[in-house]
XYZ file of C-alpha atoms in Angstrom:
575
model
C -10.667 11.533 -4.924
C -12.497 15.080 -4.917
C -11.474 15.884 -8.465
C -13.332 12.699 -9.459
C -16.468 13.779 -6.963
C -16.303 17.194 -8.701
C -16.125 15.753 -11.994
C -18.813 12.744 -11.010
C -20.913 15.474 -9.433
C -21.002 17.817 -13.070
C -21.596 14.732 -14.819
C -24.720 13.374 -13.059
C -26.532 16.495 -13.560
C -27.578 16.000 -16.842
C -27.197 12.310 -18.309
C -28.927 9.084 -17.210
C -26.591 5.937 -14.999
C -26.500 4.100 -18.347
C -24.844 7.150 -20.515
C -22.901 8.135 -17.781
C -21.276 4.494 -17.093
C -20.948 4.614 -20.453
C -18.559 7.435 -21.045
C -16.795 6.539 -17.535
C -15.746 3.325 -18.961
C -13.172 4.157 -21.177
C -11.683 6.829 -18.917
C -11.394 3.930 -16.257
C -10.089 1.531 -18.779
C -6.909 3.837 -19.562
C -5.303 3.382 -16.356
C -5.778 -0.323 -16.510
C -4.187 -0.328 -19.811
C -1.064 1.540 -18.989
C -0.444 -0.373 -15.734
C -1.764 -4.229 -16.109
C -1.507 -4.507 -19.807
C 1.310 -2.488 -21.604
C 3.948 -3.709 -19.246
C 3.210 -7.382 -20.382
C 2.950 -6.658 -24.017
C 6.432 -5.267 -23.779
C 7.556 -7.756 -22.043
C 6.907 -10.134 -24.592
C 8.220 -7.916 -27.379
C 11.490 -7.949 -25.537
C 12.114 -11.331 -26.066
C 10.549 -11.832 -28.928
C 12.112 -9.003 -31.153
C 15.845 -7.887 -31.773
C 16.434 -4.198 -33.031
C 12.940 -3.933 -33.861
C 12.802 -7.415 -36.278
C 11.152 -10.738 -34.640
C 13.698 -12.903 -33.923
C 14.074 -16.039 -31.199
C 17.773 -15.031 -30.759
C 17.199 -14.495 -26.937
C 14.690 -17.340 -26.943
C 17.388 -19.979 -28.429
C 19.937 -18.732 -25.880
C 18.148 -19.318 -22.958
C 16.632 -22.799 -24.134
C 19.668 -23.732 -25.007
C 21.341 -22.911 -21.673
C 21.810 -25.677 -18.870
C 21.574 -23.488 -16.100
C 17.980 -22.484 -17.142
C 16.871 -25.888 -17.266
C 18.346 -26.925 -13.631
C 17.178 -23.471 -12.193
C 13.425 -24.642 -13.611
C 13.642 -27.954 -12.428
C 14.677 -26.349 -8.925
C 11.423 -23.656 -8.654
C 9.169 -26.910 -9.902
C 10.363 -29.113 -6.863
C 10.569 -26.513 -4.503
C 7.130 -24.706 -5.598
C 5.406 -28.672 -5.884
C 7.248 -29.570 -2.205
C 6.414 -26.455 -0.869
C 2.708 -26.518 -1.943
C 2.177 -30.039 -0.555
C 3.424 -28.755 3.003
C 0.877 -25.845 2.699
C -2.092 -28.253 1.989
C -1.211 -30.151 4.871
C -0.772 -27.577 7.621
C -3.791 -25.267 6.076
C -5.890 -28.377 5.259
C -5.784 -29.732 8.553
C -6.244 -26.345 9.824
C -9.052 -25.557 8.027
C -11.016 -28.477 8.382
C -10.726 -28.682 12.183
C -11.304 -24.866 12.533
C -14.675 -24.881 10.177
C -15.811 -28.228 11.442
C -15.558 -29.025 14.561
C -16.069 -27.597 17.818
C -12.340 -26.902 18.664
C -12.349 -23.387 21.121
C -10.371 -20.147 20.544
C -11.125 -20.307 17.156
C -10.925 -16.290 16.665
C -7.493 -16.519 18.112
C -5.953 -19.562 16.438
C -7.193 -18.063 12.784
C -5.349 -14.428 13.574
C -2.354 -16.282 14.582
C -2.868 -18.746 12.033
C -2.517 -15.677 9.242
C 0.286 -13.408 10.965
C 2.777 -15.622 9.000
C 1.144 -14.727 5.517
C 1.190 -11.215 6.852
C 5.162 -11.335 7.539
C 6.936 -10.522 4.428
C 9.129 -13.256 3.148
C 12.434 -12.260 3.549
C 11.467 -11.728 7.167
C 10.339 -15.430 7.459
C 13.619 -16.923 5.925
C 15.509 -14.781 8.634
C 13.504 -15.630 11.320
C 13.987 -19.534 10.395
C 18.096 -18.949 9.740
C 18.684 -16.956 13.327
C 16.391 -19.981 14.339
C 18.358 -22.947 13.466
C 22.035 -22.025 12.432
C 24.918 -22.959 14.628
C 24.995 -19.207 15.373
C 21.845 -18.959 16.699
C 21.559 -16.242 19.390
C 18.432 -18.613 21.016
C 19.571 -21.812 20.877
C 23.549 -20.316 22.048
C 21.779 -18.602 24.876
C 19.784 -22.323 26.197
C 22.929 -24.325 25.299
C 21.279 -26.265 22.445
C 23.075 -24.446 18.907
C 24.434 -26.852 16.530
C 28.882 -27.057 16.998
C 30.079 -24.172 15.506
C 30.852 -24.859 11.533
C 27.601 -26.886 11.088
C 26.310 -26.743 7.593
C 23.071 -24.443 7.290
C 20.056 -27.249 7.116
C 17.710 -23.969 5.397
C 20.413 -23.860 2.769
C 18.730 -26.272 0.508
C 16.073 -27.116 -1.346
C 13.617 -29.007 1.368
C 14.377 -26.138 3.632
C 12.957 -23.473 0.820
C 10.489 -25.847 0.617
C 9.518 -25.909 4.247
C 9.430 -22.031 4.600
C 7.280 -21.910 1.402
C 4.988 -24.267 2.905
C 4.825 -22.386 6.100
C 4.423 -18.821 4.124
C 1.187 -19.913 1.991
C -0.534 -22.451 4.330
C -3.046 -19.442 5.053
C -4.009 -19.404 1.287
C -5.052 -23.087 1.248
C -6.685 -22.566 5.022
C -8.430 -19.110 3.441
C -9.972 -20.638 0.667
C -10.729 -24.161 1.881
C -12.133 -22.808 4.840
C -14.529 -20.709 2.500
C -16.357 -23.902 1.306
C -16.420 -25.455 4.676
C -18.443 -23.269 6.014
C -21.066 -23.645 3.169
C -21.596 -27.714 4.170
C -24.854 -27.646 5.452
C -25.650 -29.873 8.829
C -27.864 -31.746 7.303
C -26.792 -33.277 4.668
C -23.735 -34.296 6.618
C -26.619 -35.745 9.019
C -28.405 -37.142 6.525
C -25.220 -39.133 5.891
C -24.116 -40.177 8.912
C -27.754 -41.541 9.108
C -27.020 -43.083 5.999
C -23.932 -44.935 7.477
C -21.196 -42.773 6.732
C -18.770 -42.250 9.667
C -15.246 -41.411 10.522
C -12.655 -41.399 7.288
C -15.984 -42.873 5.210
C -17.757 -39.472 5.863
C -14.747 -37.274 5.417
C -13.657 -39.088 2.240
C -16.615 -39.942 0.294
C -19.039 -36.451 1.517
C -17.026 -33.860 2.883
C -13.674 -33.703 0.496
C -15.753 -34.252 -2.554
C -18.164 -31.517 -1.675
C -14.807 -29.193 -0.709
C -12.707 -30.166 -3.582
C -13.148 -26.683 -5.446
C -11.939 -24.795 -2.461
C -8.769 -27.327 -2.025
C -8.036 -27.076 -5.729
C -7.913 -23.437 -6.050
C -5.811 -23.295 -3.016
C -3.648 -25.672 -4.207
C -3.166 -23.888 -7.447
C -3.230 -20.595 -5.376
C -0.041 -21.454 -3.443
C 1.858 -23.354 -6.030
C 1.792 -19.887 -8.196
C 2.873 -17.807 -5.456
C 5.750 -20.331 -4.192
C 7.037 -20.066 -7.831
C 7.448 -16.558 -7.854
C 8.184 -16.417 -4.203
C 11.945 -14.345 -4.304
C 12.815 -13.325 -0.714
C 12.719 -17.150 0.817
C 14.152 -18.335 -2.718
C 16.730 -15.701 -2.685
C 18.116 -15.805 1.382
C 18.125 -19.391 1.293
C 18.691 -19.981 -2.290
C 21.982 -17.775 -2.896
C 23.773 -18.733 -0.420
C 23.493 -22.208 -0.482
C 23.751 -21.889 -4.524
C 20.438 -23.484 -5.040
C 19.411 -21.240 -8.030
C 15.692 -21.248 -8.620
C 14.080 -18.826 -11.541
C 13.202 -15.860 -9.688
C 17.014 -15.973 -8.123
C 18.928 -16.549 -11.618
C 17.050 -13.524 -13.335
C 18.131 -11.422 -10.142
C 21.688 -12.817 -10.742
C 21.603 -11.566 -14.526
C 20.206 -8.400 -13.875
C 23.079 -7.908 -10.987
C 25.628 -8.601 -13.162
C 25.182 -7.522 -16.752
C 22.100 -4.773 -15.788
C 19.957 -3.841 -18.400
C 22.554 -5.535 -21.460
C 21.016 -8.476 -19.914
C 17.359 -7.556 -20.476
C 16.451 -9.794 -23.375
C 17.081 -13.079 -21.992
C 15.577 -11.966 -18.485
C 12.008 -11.068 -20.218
C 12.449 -14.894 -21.901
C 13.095 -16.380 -18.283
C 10.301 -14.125 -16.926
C 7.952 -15.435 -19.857
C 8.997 -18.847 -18.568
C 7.795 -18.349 -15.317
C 4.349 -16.646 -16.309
C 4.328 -19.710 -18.458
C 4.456 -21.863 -15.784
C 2.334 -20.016 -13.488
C -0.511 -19.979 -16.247
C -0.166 -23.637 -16.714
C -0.591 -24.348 -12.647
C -4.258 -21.772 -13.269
C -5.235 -23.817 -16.400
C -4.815 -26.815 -14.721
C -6.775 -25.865 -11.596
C -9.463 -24.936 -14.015
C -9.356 -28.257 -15.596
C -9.744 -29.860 -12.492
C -12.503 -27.597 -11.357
C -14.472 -28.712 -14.873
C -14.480 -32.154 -13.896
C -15.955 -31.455 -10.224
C -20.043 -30.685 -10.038
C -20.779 -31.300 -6.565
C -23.509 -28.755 -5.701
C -25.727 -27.835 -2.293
C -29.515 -27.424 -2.490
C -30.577 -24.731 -0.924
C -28.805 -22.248 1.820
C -26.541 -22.916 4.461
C -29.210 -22.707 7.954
C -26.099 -23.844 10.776
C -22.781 -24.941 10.202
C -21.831 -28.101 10.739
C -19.637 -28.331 14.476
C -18.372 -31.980 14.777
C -18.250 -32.397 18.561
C -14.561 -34.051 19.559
C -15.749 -34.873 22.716
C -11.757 -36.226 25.055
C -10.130 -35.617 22.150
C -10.919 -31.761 21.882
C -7.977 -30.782 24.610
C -5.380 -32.840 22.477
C -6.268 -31.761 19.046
C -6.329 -27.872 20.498
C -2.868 -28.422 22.372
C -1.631 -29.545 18.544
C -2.765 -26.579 17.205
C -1.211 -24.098 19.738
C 1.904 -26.198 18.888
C 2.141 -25.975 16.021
C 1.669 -22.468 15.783
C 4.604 -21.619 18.472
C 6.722 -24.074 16.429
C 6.042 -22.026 12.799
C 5.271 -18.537 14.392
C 6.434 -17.740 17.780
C 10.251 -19.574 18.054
C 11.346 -18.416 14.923
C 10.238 -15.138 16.248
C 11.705 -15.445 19.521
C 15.278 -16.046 17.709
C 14.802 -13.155 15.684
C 14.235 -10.761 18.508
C 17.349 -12.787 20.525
C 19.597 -11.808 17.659
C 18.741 -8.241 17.606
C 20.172 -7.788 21.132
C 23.294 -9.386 20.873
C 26.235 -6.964 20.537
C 27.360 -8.780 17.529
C 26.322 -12.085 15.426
C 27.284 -15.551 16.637
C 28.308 -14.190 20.334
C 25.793 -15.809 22.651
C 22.877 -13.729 24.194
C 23.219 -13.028 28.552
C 21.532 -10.512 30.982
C 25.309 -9.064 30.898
C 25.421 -8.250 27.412
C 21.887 -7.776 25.978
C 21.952 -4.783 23.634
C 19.189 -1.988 22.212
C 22.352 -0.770 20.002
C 20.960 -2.361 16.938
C 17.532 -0.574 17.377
C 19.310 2.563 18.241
C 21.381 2.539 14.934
C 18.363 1.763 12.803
C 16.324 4.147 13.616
C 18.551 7.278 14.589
C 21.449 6.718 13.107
C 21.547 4.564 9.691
C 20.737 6.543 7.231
C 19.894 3.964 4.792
C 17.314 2.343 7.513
C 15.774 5.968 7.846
C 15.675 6.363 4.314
C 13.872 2.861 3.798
C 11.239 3.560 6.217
C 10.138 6.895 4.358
C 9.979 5.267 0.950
C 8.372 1.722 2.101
C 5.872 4.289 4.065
C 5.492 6.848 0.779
C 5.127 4.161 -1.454
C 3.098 2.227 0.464
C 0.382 5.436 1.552
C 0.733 6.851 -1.532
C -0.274 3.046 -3.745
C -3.172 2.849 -0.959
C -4.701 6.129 -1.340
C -4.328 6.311 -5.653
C -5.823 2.697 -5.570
C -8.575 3.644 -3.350
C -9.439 6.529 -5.814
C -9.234 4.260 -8.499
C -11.255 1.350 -7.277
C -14.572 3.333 -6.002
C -15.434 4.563 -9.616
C -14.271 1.500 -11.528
C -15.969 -1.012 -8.910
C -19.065 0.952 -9.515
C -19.063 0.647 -13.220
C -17.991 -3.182 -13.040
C -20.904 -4.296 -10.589
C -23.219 -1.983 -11.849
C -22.906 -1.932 -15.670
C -21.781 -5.923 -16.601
C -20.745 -6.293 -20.313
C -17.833 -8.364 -22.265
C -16.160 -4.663 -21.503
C -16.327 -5.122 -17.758
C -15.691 -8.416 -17.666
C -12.327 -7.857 -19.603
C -11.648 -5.161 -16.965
C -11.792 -7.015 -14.173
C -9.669 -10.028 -15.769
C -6.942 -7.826 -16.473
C -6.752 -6.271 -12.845
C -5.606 -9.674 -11.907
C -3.006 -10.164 -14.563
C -0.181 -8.678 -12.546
C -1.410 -9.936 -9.338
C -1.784 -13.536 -10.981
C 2.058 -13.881 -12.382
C 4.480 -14.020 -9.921
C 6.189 -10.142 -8.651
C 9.361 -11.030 -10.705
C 7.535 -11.117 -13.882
C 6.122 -7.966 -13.623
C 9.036 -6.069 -12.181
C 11.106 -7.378 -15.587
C 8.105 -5.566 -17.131
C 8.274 -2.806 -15.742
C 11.639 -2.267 -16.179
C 11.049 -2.565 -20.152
C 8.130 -0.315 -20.253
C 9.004 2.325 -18.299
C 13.495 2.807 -18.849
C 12.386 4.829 -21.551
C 9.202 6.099 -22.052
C 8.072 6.997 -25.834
C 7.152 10.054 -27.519
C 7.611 11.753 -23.439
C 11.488 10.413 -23.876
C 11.551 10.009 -19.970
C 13.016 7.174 -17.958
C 11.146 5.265 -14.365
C 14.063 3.443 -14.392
C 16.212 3.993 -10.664
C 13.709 6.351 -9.032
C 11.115 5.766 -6.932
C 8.046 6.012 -9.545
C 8.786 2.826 -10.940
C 8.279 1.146 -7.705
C 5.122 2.908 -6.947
C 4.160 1.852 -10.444
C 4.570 -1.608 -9.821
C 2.712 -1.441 -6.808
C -0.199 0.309 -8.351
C -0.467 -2.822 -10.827
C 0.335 -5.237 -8.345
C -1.636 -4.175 -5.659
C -5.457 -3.110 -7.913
C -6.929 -6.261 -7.265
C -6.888 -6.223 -3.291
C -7.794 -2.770 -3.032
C -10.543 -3.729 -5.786
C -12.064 -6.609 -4.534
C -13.740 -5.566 -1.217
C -14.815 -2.106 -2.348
C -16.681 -4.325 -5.461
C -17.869 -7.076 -2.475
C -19.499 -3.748 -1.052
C -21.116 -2.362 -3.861
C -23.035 -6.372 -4.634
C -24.365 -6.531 -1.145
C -26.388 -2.857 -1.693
C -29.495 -3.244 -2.193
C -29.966 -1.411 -5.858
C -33.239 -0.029 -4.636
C -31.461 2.639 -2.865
C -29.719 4.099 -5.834
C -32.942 3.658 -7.676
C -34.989 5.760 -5.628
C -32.681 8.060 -5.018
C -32.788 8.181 -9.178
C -36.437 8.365 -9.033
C -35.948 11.678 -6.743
C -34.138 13.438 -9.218
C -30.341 12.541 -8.211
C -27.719 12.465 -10.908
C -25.065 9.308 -10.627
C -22.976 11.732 -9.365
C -24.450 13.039 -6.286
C -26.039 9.025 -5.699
C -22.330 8.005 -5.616
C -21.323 11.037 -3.324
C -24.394 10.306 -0.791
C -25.599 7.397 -1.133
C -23.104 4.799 -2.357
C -19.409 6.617 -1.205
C -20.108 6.829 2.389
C -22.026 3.055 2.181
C -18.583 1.368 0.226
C -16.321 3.777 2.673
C -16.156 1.096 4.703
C -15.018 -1.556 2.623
C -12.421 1.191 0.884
C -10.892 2.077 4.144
C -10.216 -1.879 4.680
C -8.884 -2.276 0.828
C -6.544 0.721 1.350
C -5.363 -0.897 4.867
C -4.421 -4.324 3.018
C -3.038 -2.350 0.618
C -0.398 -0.302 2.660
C 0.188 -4.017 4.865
C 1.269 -5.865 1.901
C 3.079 -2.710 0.270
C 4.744 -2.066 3.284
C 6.662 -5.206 3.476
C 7.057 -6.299 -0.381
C 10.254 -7.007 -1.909
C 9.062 -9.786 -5.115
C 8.599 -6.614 -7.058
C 11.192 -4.209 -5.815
C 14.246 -6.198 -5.355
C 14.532 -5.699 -8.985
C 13.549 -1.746 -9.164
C 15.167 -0.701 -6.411
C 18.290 1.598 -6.721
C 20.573 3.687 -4.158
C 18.702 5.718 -2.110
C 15.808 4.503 -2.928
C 15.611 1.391 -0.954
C 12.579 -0.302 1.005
C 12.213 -2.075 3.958
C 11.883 -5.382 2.147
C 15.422 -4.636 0.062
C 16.980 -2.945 3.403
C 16.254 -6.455 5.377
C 17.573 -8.810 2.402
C 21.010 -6.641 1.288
C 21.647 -6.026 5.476
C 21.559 -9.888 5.690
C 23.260 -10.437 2.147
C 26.305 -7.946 3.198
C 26.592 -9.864 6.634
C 25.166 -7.543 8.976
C 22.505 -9.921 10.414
C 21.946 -7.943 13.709
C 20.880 -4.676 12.125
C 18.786 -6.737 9.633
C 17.225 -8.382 12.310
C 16.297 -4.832 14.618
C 14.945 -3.878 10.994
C 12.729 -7.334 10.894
C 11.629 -7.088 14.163
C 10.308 -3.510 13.937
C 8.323 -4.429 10.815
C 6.613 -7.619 12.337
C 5.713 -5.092 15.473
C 4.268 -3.141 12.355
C 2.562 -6.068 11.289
C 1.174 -7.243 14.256
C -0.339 -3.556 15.197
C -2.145 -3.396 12.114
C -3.353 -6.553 11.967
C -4.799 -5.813 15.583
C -6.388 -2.806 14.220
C -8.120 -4.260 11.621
C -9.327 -7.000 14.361
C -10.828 -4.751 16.281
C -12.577 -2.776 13.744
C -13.710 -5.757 12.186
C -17.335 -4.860 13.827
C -17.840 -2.208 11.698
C -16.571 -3.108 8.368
C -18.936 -5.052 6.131
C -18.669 -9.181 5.762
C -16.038 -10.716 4.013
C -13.282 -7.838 3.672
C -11.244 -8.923 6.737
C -9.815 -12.667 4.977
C -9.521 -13.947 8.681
C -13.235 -13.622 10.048
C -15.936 -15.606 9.103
């Protein structure tokens, strides 16, 4: 970040905003390049091209194959079930939180996001300690299942019900977004009008919500698609193969001889994924519903008796998806061994012990999830001030490509990109170096994964400044670069700090991208918790789970409480 001061600071000396955007463009646009849009491109030569000739060799193969077919049909039903349980639980969320006059509400959104936060893997573990027949929480209250119960997870309505659970925040996020834009009035007007009850709901406020439920709709079908650590601890062992699980079974077992029909499957996927996005734009298309004017208050349905109820159902419902799976996560960490049932007489901190003292491999997962994670928050943030600049700032077709192909990698689902990665980067041209099994293809990965959130409130800063301070500090003689390194820096710091934070959350925990990267010695947390559980040591992997959510949790609270200070809109939970 100081080389590019330095450098911003020699360059605003003598050239105007305009010339100087216009030079820092292309500088910005290289990084972009290498990590959103080369990846893809090889991708797509991979299975598209055999020894350097086109060819649909690997395409046939895998069109032709049965299992690809019944591995689709398995994502589509579990990504389509799973989506309709999120709409549900963050629909009804969201509409009682932005509408009516329910209490708490600061408390019941934080909680209401903690299970986005959680990673995954985490979730599916939580849910399988919760309701197998060796569950240390029901054992220890005398309610487990008899002992050689089938596993109810282990199928395809129970990865449907944890994907439903995972993204109900990104329906509640973005529905709740338009929400709060209905106006009072015109909901008055229209009560005046006649409308009441399901009338009002039905014919004023869904219409007048509809883009926020599509796009969350869309929103959490794509991510359920390329979801991998619920897909994968539920999937595998219950042999419910989905896409994201059969491309990690092929690169298991034939490794990179295996990388042309993976890239085809991957392609599949993105195909999909870009399908559910064109639809939702479709659907937008058809929708014009507009508001006159600006929102002056909210509207706050009064519930009157049946306040206390609906609030009771809420808190429920969150200790049934958040805090019992939880609870059984922690019980199994302090039994002595999985399946023996939890007592005062032989509760155990030997699990937490071993992780973080002892195992090396759990030591050696928190230093790379916490390098990798530090070290994606810090480049990104470096990245993001300069190129946020020149996107609000200076809007062209340029730009606008830009900031479409920031989301590319974010957009497609983490196995996608990882497969891409992979390609690119095993054997790097003209430098003849290979990414592939060390650590800097992860970080890689993250960097392309991860732009967009560490973009998107540091360019939400830079549109609420008011131009006029830039301008007069132009009019005084300041070059862009000293306006950016006293005027605009320290004004987007804020907004930076909190990009950089969600940054390092969400890298901290991942495992869609770096289940497929990862090699020995160079696990992550997100690995660690899902080969721990996959080799049958479910009490370490749950000491290892437990820590992270107590990660989670603290940051999350941080952010909370500095939520005063950073500027509206970066923190996704407050209004």
């Amino acid at each position: 970040m100081q080389a590019v001061e330095r450098w911003l600071a020699t360059s605003g000396g003598n050239m105007g905003g305009n010339r100087f955007s216009d030079r820092l463009l292309p500088l910005l646009f290289v990084p972009v390049i290498f990590i959103s849009v080369l990846p893809m491109l090889r991708l797509a030569a991979e299975g598209l091209f055999v020894q350097g000739m086109p060819s649909l060799d690997y395409v046939r193969d895998v069109m032709e194959s049965s299992q690809t077919w019944r591995a689709t049909a398995h994502s589509l039903y579990t990504a389509a079930l799973g989506t309709v349980i999120s709409v549900l639980i963050g629909g009804a969320f969201a509409f009682l939180v932005a509408l009516t006059d329910i209490r708490a509400k600061a408390a019941l959104v934080f909680c209401f996001m903690i299970p986005m936060m959680i990673p995954p893997q985490i979730t599916a573990l939580a849910w399988v300690q919760l309701t197998g027949p060796s569950s240390a929480l029901l054992n220890a209250i005398g309610m487990a299942p008899a002992l050689g119960s089938p596993q109810p997870l282990y199928s395809a309505e129970g990865i449907a019900l944890l994907l439903g659970i995972q993204h109900a925040s990104i329906v509640f996020l973005t529905l709740r977004a338009n929400l709060r834009l209905l106006p009072r009035e015109q909901v008055e007007a229209a009560r005046l009008a006649g409308a009441r009850g399901g009338r009002l709901w039905w014919q004023v406020i869904l219409p007048l919500t509809s883009p926020g439920l599509i796009a969350g709709t869309a929103m959490a079908f794509v991510t359920a698609l390329g979801n991998f650590g619920i897909q994968a601890m539920l999937g595998i062992p219950g042999n419910y193969i989905t896409l994201p699980t059969l491309i990690y079974r092929k690169l298991s077992s034939f490794g990179p001889a295996a990388l042309g029909e993976v890239s085809v499957l991957a392609m599949l996927i993105g195909v999909i994924a870009v399908i559910g996005v064109l639809l939702h734009h479709h659907l937008l298309g058809k929708r014009d519903y507009r508001l006159m004017g600006v929102v002056g208050r909210p509207l706050d349905i009064r519930l009157g008796a049946r306040r206390i109820v609906i609030e009771i159902l809420l808190w429920a419902v969150l200790v049934a998806i958040l805090v019992v799976p939880l609870m059984a996560l922690v019980a199994t960490s302090l039994v002595p061994a999985f399946g023996v049932r939890l007592g005062f007489d032989n509760f155990s901190f030997d699990a937490f012990y071993q992780v973080l003292f002892v195992q090396p491999a759990t030591i050696r997962a928190f230093h790379n999830s916490l390098l990798l994670s530090v070290g994606a928050a810090i480049v990104l943030v470096g990245m993001c001030l300069p190129l946020a600049y020149v996107i609000v700032r200076r809007p062209s077709r340029l730009t606008k490509l830009v900031n479409l192909l920031v989301e590319i990698p974010y957009a497609l689902p983490g196995v996608v990109l990882a497969i891409a990665c992979i390609l690119l980067f095993i054997r790097i041209p003209v430098l003849d170096i290979s990414l592939y099994g060390t650590l800097a293809i992860i970080f890689v990965a993250y960097l392309a994964r991860f732009l967009i959130i560490a973009l998107r409130p540091v360019m939400n800063s830079f549109m609420q400044l008011d131009p006029a301070l830039e301008e007069a500090a132009q009019a005084c003689g300041a070059g862009i670069g000293r306006r950016l390194r006293d005027i605009l820096l320290p004004l987007a710091a804020p907004a930076a700090a909190a990009g950089a934070l969600l940054v390092f959350l969400t890298a901290f925990n991942e495992l869609t991208v770096s289940a497929l990267l990862w090699s020995a010695g160079n696990e992550t947390l997100g690995v660690l918790i899902f080969n721990l559980d996959d080799s049958g040591d479910s009490v370490l992997a749950s000491a290892v789970a437990v820590l992270v959510v107590g990660v989670v949790v603290a940051l999350m609270t941080g952010f909370q409480l500095a939520s005063r200070h950073l500027p509206k809109g970066v923190i996704p939970w407050q209004s």
